[in-house]
Coordinates of C-alpha atoms in Angstrom, one line a residue:
Chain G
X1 CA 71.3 46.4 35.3
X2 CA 71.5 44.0 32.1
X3 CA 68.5 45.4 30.2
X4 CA 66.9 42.3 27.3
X5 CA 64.6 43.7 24.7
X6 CA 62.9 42.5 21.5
X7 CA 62.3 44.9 18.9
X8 CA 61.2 45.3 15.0
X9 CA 63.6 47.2 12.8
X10 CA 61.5 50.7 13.6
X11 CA 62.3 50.0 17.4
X12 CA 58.6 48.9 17.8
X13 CA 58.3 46.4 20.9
X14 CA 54.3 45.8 21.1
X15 CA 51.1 46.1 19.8
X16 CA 47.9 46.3 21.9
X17 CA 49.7 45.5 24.7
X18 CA 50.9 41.7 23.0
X19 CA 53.9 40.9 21.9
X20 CA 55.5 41.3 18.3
X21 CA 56.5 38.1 18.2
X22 CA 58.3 35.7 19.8
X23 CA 61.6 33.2 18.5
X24 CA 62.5 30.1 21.5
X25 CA 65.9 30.4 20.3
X26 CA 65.7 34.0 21.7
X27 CA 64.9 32.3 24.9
X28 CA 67.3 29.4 24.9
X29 CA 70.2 32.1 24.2
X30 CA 69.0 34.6 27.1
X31 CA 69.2 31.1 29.3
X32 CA 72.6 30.5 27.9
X33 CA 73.8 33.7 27.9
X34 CA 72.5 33.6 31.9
X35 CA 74.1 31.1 32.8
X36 CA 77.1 31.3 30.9
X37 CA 79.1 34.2 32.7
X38 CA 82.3 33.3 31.6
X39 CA 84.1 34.0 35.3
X40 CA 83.3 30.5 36.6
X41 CA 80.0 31.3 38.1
X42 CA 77.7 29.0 38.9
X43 CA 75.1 30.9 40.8
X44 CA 71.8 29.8 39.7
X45 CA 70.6 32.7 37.1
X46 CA 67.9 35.2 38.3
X47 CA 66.1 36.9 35.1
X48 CA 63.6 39.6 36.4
X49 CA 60.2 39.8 34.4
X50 CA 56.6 41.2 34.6
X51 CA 53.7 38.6 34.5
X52 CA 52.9 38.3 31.3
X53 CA 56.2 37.3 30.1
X54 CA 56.2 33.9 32.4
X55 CA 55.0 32.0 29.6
X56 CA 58.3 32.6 27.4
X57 CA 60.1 30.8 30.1
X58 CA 58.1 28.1 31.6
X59 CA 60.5 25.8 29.8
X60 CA 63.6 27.0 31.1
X61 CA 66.0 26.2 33.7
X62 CA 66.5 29.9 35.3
X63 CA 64.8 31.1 38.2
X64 CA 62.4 33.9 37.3
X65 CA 61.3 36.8 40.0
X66 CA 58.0 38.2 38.3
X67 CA 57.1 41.5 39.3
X68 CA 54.9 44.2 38.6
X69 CA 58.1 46.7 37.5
X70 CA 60.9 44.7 36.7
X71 CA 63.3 47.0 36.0
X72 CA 62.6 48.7 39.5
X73 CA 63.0 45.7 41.3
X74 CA 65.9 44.4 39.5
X75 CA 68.9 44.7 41.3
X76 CA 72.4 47.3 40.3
X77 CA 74.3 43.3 38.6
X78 CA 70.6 41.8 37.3
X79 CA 69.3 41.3 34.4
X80 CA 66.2 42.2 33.3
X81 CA 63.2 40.9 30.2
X82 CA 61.1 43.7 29.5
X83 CA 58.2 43.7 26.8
X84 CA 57.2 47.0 27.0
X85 CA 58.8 50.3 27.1
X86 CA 61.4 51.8 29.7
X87 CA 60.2 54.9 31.3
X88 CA 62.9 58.0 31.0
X89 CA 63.5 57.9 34.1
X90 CA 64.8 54.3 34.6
X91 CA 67.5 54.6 31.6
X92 CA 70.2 55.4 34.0
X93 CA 69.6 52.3 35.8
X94 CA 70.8 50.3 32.5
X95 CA 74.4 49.7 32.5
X96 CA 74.2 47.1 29.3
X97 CA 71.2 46.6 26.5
X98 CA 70.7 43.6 24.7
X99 CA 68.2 44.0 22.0
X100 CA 67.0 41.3 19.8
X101 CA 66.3 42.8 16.9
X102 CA 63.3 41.4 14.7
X103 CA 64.8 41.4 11.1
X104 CA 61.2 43.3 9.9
X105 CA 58.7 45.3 10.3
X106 CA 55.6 44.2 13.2
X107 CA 52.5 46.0 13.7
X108 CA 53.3 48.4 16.7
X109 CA 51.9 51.2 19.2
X110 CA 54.9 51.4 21.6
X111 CA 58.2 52.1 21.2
X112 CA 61.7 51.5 22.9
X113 CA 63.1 55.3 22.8
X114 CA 66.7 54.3 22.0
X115 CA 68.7 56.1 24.1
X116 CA 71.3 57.7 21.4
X117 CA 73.9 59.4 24.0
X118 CA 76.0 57.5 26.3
X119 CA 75.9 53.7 24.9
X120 CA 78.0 52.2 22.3
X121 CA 77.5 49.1 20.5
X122 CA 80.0 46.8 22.0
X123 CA 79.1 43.8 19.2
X124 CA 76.4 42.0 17.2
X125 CA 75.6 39.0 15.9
X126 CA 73.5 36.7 14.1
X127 CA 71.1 34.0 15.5
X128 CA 69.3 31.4 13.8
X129 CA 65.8 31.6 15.0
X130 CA 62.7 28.7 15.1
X131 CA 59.8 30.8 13.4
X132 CA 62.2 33.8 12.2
X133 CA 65.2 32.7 9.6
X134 CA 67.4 35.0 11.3
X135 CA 67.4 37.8 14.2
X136 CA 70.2 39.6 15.3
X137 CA 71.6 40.3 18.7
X138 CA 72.8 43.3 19.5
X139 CA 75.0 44.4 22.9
X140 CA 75.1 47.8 23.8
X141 CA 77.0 48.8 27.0
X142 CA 77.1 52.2 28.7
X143 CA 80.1 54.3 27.6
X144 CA 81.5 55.2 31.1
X145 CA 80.1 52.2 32.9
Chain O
X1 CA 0.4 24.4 -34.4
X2 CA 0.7 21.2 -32.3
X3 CA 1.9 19.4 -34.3
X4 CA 5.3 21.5 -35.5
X5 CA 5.0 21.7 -31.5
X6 CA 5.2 18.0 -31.0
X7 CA 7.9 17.9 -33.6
X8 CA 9.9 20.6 -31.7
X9 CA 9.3 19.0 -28.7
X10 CA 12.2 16.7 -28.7
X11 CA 13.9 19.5 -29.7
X12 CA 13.1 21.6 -27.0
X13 CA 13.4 18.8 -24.3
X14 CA 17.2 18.1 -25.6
X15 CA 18.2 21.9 -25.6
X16 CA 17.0 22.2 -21.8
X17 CA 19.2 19.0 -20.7
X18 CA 22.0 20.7 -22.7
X19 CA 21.3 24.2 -20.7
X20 CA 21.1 22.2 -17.2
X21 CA 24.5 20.5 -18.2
X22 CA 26.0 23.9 -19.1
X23 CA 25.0 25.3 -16.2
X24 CA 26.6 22.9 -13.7
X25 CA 29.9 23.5 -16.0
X26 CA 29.7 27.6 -14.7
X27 CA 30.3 26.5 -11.6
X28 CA 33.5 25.4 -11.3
X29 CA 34.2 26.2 -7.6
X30 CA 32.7 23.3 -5.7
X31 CA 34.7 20.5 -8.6
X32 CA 37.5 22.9 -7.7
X33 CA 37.9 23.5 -4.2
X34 CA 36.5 20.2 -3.4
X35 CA 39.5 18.5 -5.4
X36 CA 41.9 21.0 -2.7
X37 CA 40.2 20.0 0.1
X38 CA 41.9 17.0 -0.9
X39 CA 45.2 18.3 0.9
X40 CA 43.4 21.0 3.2
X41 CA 40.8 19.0 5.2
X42 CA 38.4 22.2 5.9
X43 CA 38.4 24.1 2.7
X44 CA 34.9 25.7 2.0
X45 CA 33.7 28.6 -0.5
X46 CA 30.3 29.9 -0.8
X47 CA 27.7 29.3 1.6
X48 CA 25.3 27.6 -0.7
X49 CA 27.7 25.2 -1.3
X50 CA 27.8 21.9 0.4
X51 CA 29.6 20.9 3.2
X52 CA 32.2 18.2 2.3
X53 CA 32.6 15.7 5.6
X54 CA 35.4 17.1 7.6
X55 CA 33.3 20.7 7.4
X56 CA 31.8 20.7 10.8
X57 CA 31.3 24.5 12.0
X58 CA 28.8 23.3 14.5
X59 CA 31.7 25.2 17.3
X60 CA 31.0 28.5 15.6
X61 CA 29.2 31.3 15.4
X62 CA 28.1 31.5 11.5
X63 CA 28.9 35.6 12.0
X64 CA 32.7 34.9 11.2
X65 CA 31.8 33.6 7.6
X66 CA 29.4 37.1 6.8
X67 CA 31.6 40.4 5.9
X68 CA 32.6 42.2 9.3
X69 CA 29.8 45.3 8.5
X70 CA 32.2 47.8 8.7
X71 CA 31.4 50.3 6.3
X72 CA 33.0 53.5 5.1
X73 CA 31.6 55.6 7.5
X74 CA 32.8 53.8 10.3
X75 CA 36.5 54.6 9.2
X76 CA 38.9 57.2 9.9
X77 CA 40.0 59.7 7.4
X78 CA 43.6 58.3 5.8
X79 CA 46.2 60.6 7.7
X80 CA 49.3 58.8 6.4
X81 CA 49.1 55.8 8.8
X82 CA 49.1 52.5 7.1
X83 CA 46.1 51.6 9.4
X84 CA 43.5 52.8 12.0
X85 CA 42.2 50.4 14.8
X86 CA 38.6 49.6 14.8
X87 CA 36.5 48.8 17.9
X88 CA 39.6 49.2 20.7
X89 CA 41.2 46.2 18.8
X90 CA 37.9 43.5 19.7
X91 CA 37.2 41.6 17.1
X92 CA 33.0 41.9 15.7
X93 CA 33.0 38.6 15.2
X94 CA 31.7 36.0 18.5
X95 CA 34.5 34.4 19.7
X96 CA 34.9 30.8 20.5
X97 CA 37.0 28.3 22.2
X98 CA 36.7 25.5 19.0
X99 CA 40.4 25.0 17.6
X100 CA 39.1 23.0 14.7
X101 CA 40.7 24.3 11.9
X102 CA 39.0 25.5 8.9
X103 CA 39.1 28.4 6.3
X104 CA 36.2 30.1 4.6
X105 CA 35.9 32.3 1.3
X106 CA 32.5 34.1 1.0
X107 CA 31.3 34.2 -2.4
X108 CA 31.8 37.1 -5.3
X109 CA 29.1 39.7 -4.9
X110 CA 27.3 40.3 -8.1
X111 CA 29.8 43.6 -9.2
X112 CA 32.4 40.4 -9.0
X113 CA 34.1 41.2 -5.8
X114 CA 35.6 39.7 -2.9
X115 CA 33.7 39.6 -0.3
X116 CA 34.9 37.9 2.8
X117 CA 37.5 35.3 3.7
X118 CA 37.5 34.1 7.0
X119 CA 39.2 30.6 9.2
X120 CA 40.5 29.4 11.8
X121 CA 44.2 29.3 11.5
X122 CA 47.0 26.6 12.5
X123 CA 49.6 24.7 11.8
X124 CA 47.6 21.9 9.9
X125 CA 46.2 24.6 7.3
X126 CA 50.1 26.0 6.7
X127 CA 51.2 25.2 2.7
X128 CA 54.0 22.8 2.6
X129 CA 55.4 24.2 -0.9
X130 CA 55.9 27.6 -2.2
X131 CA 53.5 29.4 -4.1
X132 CA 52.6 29.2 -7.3
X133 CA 51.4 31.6 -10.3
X134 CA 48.2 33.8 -9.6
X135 CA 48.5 35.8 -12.5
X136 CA 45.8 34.7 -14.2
X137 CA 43.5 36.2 -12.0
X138 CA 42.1 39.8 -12.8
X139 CA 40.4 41.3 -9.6
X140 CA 38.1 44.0 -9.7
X141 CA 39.7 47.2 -10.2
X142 CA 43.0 46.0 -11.9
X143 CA 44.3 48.7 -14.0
X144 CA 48.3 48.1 -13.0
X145 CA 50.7 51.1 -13.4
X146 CA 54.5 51.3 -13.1
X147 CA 55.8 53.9 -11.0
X148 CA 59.5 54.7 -9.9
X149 CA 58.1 55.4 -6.7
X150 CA 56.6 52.1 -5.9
X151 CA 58.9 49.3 -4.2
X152 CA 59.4 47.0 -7.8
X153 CA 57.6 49.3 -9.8
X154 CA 53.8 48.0 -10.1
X155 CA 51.2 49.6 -8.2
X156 CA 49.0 46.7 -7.5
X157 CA 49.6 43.5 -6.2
X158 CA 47.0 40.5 -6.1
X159 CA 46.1 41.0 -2.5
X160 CA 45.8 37.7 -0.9
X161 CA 42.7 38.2 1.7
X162 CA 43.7 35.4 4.1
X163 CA 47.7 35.0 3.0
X164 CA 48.9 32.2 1.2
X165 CA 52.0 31.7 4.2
X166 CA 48.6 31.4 6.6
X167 CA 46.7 29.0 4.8
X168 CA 48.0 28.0 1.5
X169 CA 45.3 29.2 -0.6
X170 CA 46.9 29.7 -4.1
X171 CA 44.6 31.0 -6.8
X172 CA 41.8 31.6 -4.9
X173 CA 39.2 34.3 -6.9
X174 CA 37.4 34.7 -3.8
X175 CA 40.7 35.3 -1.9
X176 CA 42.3 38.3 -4.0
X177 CA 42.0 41.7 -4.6
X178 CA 43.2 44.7 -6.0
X179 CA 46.0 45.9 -3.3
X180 CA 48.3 48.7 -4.1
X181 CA 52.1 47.3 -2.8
X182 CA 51.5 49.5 0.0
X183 CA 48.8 47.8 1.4
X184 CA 49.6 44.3 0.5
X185 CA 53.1 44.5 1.6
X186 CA 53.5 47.3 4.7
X187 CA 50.3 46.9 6.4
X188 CA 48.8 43.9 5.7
X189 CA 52.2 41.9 5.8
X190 CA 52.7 43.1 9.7
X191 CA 50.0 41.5 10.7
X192 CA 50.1 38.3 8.5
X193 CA 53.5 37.9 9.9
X194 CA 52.3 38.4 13.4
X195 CA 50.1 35.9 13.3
X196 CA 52.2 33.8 11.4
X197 CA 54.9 33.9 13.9
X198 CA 52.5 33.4 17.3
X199 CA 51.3 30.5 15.4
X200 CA 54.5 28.5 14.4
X201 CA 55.7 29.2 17.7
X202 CA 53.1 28.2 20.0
X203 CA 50.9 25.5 17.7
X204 CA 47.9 27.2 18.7
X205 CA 44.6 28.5 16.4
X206 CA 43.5 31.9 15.4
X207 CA 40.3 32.8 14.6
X208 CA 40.8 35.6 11.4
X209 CA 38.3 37.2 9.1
X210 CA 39.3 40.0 6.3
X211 CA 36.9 41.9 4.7
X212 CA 37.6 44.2 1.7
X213 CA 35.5 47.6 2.2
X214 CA 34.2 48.7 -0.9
X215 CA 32.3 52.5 -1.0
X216 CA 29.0 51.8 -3.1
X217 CA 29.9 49.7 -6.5
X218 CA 33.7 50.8 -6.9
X219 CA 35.5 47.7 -8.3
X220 CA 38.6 48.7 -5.9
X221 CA 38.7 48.3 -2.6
X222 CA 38.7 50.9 -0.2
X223 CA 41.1 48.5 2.6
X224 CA 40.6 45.8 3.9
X225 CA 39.3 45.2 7.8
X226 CA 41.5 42.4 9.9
X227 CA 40.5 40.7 12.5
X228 CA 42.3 38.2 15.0
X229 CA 41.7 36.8 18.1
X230 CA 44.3 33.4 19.0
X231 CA 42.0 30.8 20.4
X232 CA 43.8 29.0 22.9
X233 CA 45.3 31.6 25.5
X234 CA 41.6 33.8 24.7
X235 CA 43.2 36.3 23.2
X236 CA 46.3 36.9 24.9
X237 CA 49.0 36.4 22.3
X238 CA 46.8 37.5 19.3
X239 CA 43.8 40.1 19.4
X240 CA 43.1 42.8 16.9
X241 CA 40.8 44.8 14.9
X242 CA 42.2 47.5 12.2
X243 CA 41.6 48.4 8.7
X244 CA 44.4 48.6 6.0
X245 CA 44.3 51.5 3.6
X246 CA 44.1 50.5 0.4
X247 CA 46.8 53.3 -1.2
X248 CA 49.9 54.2 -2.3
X249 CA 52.4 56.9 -1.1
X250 CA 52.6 59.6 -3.8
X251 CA 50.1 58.0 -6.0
X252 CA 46.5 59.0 -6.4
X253 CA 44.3 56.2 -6.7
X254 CA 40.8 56.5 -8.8
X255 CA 38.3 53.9 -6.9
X256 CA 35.7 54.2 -9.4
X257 CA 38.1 52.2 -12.1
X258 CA 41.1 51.8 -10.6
X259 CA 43.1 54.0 -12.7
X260 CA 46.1 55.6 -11.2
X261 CA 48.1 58.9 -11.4
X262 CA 51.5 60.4 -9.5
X263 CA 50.0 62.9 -6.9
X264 CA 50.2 66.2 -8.6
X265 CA 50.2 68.5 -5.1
X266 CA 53.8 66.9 -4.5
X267 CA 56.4 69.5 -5.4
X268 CA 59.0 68.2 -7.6
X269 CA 62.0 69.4 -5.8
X270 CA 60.5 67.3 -3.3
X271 CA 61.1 63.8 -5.5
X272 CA 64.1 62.6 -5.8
X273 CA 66.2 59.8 -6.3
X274 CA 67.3 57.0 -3.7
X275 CA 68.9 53.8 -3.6
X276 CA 67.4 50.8 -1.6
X277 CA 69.0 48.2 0.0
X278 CA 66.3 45.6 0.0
X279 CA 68.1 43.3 2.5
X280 CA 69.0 45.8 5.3
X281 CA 65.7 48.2 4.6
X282 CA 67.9 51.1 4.7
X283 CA 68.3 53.8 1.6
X284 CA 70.8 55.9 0.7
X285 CA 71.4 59.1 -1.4
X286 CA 73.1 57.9 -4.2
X287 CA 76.6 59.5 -4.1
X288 CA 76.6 57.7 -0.3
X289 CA 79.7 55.2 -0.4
X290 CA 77.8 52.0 1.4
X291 CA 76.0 51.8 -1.8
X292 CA 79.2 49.5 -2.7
X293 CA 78.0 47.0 -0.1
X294 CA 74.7 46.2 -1.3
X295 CA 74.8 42.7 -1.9
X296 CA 74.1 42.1 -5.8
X297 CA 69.9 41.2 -6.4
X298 CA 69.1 43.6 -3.3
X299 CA 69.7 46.9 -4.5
X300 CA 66.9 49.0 -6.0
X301 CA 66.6 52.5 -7.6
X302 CA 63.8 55.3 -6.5
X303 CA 62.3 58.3 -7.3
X304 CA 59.8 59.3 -5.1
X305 CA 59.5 61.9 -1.8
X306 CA 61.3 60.8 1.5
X307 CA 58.0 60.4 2.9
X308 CA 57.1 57.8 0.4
X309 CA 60.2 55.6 1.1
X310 CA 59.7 56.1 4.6
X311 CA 56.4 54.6 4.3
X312 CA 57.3 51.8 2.4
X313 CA 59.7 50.7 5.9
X314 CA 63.0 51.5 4.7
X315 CA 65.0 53.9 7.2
X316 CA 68.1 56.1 6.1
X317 CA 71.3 55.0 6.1
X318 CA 73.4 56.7 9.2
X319 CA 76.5 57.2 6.8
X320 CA 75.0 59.6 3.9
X321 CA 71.4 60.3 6.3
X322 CA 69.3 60.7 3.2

C-alpha cells in the first residue's frame, strides 16, 4: 500500500482532531501523481480515505472509497490519504510513504511515529504550494519491497 | 469679590473651552482608527467609541469583544510545554454563524494594558503590503534584554494580539504586548499560521479572540488565551482554546517589572554552544561539517542548553546529532 501523509517539520499531523493545514496543490499533485503511473495505465485512480478528508477532494477527478479505516480497507497496490496517525500494527502493510512535509512548525497532539528501520528515502522534492510558499515531497519506499 | 470675579470670568470661561479642546486632542484613537477603517471596512477600538457605518455586530454575541475571563487560577502550572488547552479546546465565547468580517481591540485598562482583541477573520481583513515599524510602541512590561540564548538575541518581541498576517493591524497600542520570542514566535505563531492557512485556502471566516492574562497589576503578561472557532464548516476546520506561556527557555522572567535574568539552577556544563540553520530549523555542534552549507543570512550562533534550542523548534542535525 502507497501510504500519503501531511506532516509539520516535528512529524506533527493534527491538532484536536483538525487538520494542520491544508495546500490544493498538495491535492492536484496526489491527483497527478494518481493518475500518472508512468506504465500506460489508464485505470480510473482509486484514493482510499476516512470521511473527513472528502472535502480535500470534492474537486478532483479520482474516485474516492471513504471508509471508516482506510488503511485496513486499502487494498496490497492502493493508495491511501490518511490524516491521522497509523497504528503499529498496520506499518507492515505500507510498502511506499509519501509525506508532504509542512516547511514549519503547526500546533499538534498526534504524531506520525516515523518508522526509522526498513524504509529509505527513495527522493524529494520541492512543490510550490497555494497558501504555503513551498512544501516538500518526500518518497520513502520499503527497503526489501 | 464679584467684581475681580466678573473680570475673571471671561478668563475662566476661555480656559474651560481650551481644557474641553485639549481633551478631545488625548484621544487620538477614534481620528486614528477611523482614518484606517478607511482601508479595513470593520475596524473598531474601545467600546465607548462610536460605531462608524459598516460596524454592524447586530450577528454577535457582544461576549467576544469582553476579555475571555480566564484567570490565573484557571491555568496549568508551566511544565515546559509552549501551551495548555483550556475548556477541551471550546471556545468561551457564543458562537455564531455571521461571516461578516470585523476586528475589535478592547481598550487599555487603567495600569495601561492590553486588554482584549477580538474579530472575525477573512480574506477581506488580510493586509495587502508588508508591515511596517512598531517600534515606537513601549508595552507594559518592556525591559528588553539580549541573550545568546534567545533566537536573534532580544528577549521580547512586540506581541501582536491578533497578528498583523491575520488582519493587518500595524501599530495598534491596544494590539501589542510584552511577548518574550518564545511566545510570540513558537506558540503563538502555530496557531496564527493555522488559521492563516485554513483561511487563504478555503475563503472562509474565523471567529478569534486573544486575551493577555495578567496576575493582579503586573505590567507583563502572564500568556495570552486563543480562541478560534472557523465559521463556515461550524467548527470543523478551525476550533481551539489554549493559553500561550508567556516565557523564555533558560531565562527567568520577573512579572512584577519585566526585568529578566539567565536561569541560575541551569548548570553551566549544561550551556553550550550551537550553530543554527535558520532555513532548515536544524542545529548543529559546531565542529559538524554541514555547517559549510548553510546558506549565507541563515546561519546563527547559540549558547544556551539543548533543551532551550529544542524549544525554540530547531531539531539536530543527523550528521554531527548535537
Amino acid at each position: 500500500m502507497k501510504l500519503i501523509l501531511c506532516l509539520d517539520e516535528k512529524n506533527g499531523i493534527s491538532f484536536n482532531n483538525r487538520r494542520q493545514s491544508r495546500d490544493c496543490c498538495i491535492i492536484s499533485d496526489i491527483c497527478k501523481m494518481l493518475t500518472d503511473t508512468g506504465d500506460g495505465n489508464f485505470d480510473p485512480p482509486f484514493l482510499y480515505i476516512s470521511p473527513s478528508s472528502k472535502v480535500l477532494f470534492e474537486d478532483s477527478e479520482i474516485i474516492l472509497k471513504i471508509c471508516d479505516d482506510p488503511v485496513k480497507d486499502c487494498p496490497r497496490d492502493g493508495t491511501c490519504f490518511l490524516e491521522c496517525p497509523v497504528s503499529e500494527d498496520q506499518i507492515p502493510l505500507i510498502h511506499q510513504l509519501v509525506i508532504y512535509r509542512w516547511q514549519c512548525s503547526y500546533p499538534a497532539d498526534k504524531y506520525f511515529s516515523f518508522p526509522e528501520e526498513g524504509f529509505e528515502m527513495a527522493y524529494d522534492k520541492t512543490i510550490q504550494g497555494y497558501s504555503h510558499e513551498t512544501i516538500i515531497k518526500e518518497v520513502y519506499i520499503k527497503k526489501e519491497y | 469679590m464679584n467684581k475681580r470675579f466678573l473680570r475673571l470670568l471671561p478668563v475662566v470661561i476661555i480656559l474651560l473651552l481650551m481644557l474641553t479642546g485639549c481633551k478631545r486632542n488625548v484621544q487620538p484613537e477614534t481620528f486614528d482608527f477611523s482614518s484606517i477603517a478607511a482601508t479595513d471596512n470593520n475596524k473598531e477600538t474601545g467600546e465607548d467609541q462610536e460605531t462608524s457605518s459598516g460596524n454592524d455586530y447586530s450577528d454577535y454575541s457582544s461576549d467576544i469583544r469582553e476579555p475571555s475571563g480566564l484567570s490565573i487560577s484557571d491555568i496549568p502550572s508551566y511544565s515546559g510545554d509552549p501551551y495548555a488547552v483550556i475548556n477541551g479546546n471550546e471556545p468561551f465565547f457564543e458562537l455564531t454563524s455571521s461571516t461578516d468580517a470585523f476586528e475589535y481591540y478592547g481598550d487599555l485598562d487603567h495600569y495601561g494594558r492590553c486588554t482584549v482583541a477580538s474579530a472575525d477573520l477573512g480574506q477581506e481583513l488580510m493586509p495587502k503590503g508588508k508591515r511596517g515599524d512598531i517600534s515606537h510602541i513601549r508595552p507594559t512590561g518592556w525591559i528588553q534584554s539580549v541573550y545568546e540564548c534567545v533566537e536573534g538575541g532580544s528577549l521580547y518581541n512586540r506581541s501582536h494580539l491578533i497578528a498583523y498576517s491575520l488582519a493587518g493591524e500595524n501599530d495598534n497600542e491596544r494590539n501589542l504586548i510584552t511577548g518574550t520570542r518564545y511566545m510570540n514566535a513558537v506558540s503563538m505563531q502555530e496557531f496564527e499560521l493555522m488559521v492563516l492557512d485554513y483561511i487563504r485556502e478555503t475563503g472562509n471566516h474565523v471567529l478569534y479572540r486573544v486575551t493577555p492574562v495578567f496576575n493582579h497589576d503586573e505590567p507583563l503578561a502572564r500568556g495570552v488565551n486563543m480562541e478560534a472557532y472557523s465559521v463556515e464548516d461550524e467548527g470543523d476546520g478551525i476550533q481551539f482554546n489554549v493559553f500561550c506561556y508567556n516565557v523564555q527557555p533558560d531565562i527567568l522572567l520577573d512579572y512584577k517589572t519585566g526585568d529578566s535574568m539567565l536561569d541560575p539552577d541551569i548548570k553551566q556544563s549544561d550551556i553550550k554552544h550551537y550553530v543554527i540553520n535558520t532555513g532548515s530549523k536544524k542545529f548543529h555542534d559546531p565542529s559538524c561539517p554541514n555547517i559549510s552549507d548553510i546558506k549565507e543570512g541563515n546561519r546563527s550562533d547559540f549558547t544556551c542548553t539543548r533543551d532551550a534550542i529544542t524549544k525554540q523548534g530547531y531539531i539536530p542535525c543527523n550528521g554531527c546529532r548535537p
